[in-house]
CSV table of C-alpha atoms and ligand atoms in Angstrom, one decimal:
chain,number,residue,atom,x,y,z
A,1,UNK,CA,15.0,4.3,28.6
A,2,UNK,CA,13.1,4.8,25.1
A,3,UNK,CA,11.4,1.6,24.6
A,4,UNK,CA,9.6,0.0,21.2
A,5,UNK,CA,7.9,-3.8,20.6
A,6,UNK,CA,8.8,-5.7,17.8
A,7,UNK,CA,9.3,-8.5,15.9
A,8,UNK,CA,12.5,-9.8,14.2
A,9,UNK,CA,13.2,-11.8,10.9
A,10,UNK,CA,14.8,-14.7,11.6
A,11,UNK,CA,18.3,-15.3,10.4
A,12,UNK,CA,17.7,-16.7,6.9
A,13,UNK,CA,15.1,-13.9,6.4
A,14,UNK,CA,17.8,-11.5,7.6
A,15,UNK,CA,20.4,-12.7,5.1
A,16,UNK,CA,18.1,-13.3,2.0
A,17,UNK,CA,16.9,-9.6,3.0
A,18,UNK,CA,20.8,-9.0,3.1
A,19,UNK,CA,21.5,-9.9,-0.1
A,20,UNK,CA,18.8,-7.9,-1.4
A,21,UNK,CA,20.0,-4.7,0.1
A,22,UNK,CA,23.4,-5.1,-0.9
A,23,UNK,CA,22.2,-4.9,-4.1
A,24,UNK,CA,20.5,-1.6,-3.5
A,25,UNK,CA,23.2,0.1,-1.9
A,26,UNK,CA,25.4,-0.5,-5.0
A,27,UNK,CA,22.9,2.3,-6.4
A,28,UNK,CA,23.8,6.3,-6.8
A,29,UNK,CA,23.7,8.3,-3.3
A,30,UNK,CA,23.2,5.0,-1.2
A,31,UNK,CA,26.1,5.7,1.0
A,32,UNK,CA,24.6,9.2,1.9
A,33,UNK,CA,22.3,6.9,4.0
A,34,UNK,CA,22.0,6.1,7.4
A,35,UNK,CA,21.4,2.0,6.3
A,36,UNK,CA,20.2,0.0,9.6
A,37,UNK,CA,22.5,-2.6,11.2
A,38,UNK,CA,20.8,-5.9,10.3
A,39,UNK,CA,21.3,-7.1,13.4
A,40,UNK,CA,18.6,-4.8,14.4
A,41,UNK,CA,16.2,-5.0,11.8
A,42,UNK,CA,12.5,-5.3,13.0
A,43,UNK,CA,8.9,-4.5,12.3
A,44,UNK,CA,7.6,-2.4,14.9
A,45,UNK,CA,4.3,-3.4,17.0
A,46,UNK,CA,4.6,-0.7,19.6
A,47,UNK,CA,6.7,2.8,20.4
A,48,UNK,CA,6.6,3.5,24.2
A,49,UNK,CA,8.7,5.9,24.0
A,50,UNK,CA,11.2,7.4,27.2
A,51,UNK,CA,9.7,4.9,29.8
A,52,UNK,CA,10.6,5.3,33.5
A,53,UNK,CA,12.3,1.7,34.8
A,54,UNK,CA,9.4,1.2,37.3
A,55,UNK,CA,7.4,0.4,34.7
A,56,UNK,CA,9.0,-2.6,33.1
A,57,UNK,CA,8.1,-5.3,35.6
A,58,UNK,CA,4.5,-4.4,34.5
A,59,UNK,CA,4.6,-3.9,30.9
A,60,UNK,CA,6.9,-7.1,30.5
A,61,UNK,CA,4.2,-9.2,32.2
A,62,UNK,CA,1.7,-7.7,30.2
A,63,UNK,CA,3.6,-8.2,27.0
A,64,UNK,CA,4.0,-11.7,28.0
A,65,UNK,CA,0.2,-12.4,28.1
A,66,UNK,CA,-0.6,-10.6,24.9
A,67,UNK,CA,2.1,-12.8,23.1
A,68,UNK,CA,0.6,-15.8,25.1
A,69,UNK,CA,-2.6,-14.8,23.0
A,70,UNK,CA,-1.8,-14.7,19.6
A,71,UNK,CA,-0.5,-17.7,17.6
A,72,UNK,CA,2.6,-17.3,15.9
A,73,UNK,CA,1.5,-15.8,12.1
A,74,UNK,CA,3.6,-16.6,9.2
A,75,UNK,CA,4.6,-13.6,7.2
A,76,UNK,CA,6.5,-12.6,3.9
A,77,UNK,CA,8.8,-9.7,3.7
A,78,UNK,CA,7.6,-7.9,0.2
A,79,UNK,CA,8.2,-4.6,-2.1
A,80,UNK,CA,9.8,-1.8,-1.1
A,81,UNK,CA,8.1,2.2,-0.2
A,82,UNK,CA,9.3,5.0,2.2
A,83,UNK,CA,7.8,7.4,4.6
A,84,UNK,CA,8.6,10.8,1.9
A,85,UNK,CA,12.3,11.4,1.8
A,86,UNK,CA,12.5,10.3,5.5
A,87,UNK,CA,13.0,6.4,5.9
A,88,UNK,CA,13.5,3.3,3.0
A,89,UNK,CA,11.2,0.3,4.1
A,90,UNK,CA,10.8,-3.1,3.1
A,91,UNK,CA,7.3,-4.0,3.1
A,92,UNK,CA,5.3,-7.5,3.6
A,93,UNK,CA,2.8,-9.6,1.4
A,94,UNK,CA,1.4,-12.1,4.3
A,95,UNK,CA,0.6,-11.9,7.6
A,96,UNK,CA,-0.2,-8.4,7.8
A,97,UNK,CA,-3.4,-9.0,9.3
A,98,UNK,CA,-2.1,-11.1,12.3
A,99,UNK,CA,0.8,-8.5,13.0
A,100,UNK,CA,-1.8,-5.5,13.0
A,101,UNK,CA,-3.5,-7.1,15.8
A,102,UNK,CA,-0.7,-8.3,18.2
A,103,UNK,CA,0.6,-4.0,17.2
A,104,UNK,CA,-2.9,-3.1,18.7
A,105,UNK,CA,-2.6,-5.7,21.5
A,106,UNK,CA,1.4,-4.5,22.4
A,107,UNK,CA,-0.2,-0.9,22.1
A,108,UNK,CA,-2.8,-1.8,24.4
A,109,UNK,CA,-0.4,-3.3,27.1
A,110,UNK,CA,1.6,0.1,26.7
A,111,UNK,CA,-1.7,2.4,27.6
A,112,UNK,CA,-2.1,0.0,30.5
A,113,UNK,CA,0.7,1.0,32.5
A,114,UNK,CA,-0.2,4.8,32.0
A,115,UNK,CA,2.6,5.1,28.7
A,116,UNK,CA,0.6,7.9,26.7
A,117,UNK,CA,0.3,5.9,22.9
A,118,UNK,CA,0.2,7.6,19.8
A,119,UNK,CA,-2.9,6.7,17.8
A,120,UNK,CA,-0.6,5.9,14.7
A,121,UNK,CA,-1.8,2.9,12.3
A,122,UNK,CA,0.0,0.2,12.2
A,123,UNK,CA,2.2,0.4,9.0
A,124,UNK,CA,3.6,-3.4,8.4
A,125,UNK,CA,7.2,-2.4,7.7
A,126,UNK,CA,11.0,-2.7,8.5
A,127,UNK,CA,12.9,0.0,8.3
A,128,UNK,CA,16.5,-0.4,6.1
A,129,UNK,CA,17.6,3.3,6.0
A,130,UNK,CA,17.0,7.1,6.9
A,131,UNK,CA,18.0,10.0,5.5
A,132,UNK,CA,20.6,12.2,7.3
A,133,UNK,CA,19.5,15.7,8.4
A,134,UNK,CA,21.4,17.6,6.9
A,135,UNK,CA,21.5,15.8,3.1
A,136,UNK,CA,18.5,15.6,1.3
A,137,UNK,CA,18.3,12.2,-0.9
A,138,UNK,CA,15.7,11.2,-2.9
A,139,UNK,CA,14.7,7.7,-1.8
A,140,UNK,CA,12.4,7.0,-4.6
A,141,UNK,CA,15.0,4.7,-6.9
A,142,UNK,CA,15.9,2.6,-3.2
A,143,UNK,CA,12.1,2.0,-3.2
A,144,UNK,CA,11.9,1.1,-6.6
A,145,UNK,CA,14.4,-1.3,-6.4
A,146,UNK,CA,13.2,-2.8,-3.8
A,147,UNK,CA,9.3,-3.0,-5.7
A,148,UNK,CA,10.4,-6.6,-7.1
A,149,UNK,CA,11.7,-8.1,-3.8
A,150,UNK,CA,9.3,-11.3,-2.4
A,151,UNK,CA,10.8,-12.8,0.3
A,152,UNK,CA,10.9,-16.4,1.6
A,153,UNK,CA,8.1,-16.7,4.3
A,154,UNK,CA,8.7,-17.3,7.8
A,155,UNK,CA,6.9,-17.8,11.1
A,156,UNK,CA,7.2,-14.9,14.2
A,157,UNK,CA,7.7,-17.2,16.6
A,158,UNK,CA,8.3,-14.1,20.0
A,159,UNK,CA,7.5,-10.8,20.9
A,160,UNK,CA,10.2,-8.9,22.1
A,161,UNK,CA,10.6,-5.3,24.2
A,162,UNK,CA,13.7,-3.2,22.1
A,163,UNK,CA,15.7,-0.5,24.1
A,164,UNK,CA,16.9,1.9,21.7
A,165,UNK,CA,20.1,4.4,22.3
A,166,UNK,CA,21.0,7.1,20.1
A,167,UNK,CA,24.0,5.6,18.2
A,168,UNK,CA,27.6,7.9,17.6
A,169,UNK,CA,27.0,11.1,15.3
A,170,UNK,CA,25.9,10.6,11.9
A,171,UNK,CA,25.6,6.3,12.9
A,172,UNK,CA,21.8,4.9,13.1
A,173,UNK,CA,20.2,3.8,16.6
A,174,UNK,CA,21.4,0.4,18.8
A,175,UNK,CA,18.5,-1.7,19.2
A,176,UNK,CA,19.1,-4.3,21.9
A,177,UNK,CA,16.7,-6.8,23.2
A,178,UNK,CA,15.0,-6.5,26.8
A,179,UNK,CA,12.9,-8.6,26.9
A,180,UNK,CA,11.2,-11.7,24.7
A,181,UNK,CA,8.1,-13.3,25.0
A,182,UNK,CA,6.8,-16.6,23.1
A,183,UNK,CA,3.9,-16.5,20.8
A,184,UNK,CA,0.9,-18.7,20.9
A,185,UNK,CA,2.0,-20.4,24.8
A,186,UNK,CA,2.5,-19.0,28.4
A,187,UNK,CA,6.1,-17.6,28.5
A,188,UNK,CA,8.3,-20.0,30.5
A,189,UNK,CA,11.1,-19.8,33.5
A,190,UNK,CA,13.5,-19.0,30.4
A,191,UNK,CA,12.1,-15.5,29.8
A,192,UNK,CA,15.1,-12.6,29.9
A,193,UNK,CA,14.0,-9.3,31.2
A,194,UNK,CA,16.8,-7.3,32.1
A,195,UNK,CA,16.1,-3.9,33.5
B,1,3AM,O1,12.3,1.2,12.7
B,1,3AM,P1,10.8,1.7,12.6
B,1,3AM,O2,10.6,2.7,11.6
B,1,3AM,O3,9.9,0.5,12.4
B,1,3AM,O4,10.4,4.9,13.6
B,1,3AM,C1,10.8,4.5,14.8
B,1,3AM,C2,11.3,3.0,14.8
B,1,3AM,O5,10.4,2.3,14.0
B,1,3AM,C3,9.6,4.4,15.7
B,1,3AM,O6,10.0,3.5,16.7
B,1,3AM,C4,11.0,2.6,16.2
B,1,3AM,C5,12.2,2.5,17.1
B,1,3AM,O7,12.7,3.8,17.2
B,1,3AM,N1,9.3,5.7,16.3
B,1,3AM,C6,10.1,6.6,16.7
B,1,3AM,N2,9.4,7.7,17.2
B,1,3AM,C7,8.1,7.4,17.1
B,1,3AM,C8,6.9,8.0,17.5
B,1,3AM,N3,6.9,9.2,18.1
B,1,3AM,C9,8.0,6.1,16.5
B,1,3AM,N4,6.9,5.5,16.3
B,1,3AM,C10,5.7,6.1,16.7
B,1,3AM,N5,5.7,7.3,17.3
């Protein structure tokens, strides 16, 4: 199964996010765009990649204890940018810091149970849309409307292990949860990891 860590806004962060990309969609070309379900929306700490299933007793413990290490930051979803004419991306304004190093520790738990990481930096970003394949759409006026937004700040209170499957053609990914860990205190009996 293809396997990424990540955090997740919290439902008000989610819809004052919302309410911001509505407004952005209303522009020229938006619908040309593969826009992320909100229910999925995340900031990425690790990409494992096509994992084998053995491997998820292992990494969910290890997961767990890195989580267990890091107390929960509070961080502000800020501005807009994208990767070229690839992916549209909210970006942040606080916590940055704190999120880069539970990315390195979730990358580290990932190299510990023999997953072969990418050296990529940590970016600090949630993805709201890609570009199709086959249409090229310049995402420089999303960004720029986006360059204004500062959201309300919030605490990430877990850690959590994201299955992704491809979605229908021409749909984005499904992201579902496998797993979720508490920041900041030993994860409890009330832990779900479901192979
Ligand atoms: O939604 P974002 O952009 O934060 O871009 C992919 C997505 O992150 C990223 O993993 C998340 C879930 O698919 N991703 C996909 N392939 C990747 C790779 N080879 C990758 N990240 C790093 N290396």
């Amino acid at each position: 199964m293809r396997l990424f860590a990540a955090v997740q806004p919290p439902p008000p962060a989610v819809a004052e996010l919302a309410g911001v990309v509505s407004e952005v969609r209303r522009l020229p070309d938006a619908d040309r765009l593969r826009w992320a379900d909100q229910q999925g929306w995340h900031l990425t700490m690790a990409f494992y990649g096509e994992v084998d299933e053995v491997v998820l007793p292992e990494l969910s413990a290890r997961l767990g204890r890195a989580a267990a290490r890091h107390q929960p930051p509070t961080v502000r979803l800020a501005g807009g940018g994208r990767f070229g004419d690839r992916a549209l991306w909210v970006g942040m304004s606080e916590g940055r810091p704190e999120l880069e190093r539970l990315a390195a520790s979730a990358t580290a738990a990932g190299r510990r149970v023999g997953i072969p990481m990418e050296g990529r930096p940590f970016h600090g970003h949630l993805t709201l849309a890609r570009t199709r394949n086959t249409a090229a759409t310049r995402l420089r006026p999303f960004a720029d409307a986006l360059a204004s937004f500062q959201g309300t700040s919030w605490v990430v209170t877990s850690l959590l292990l994201m299955r992704s499957d491809p979605g229908e053609v021409g749909q984005p990914p499904r992201y579902s949860p496998v797993g979720q860990w508490p920041l900041g205190r030993e994860p409890g009996p009330g832990v779900t990891v479901e192979p």
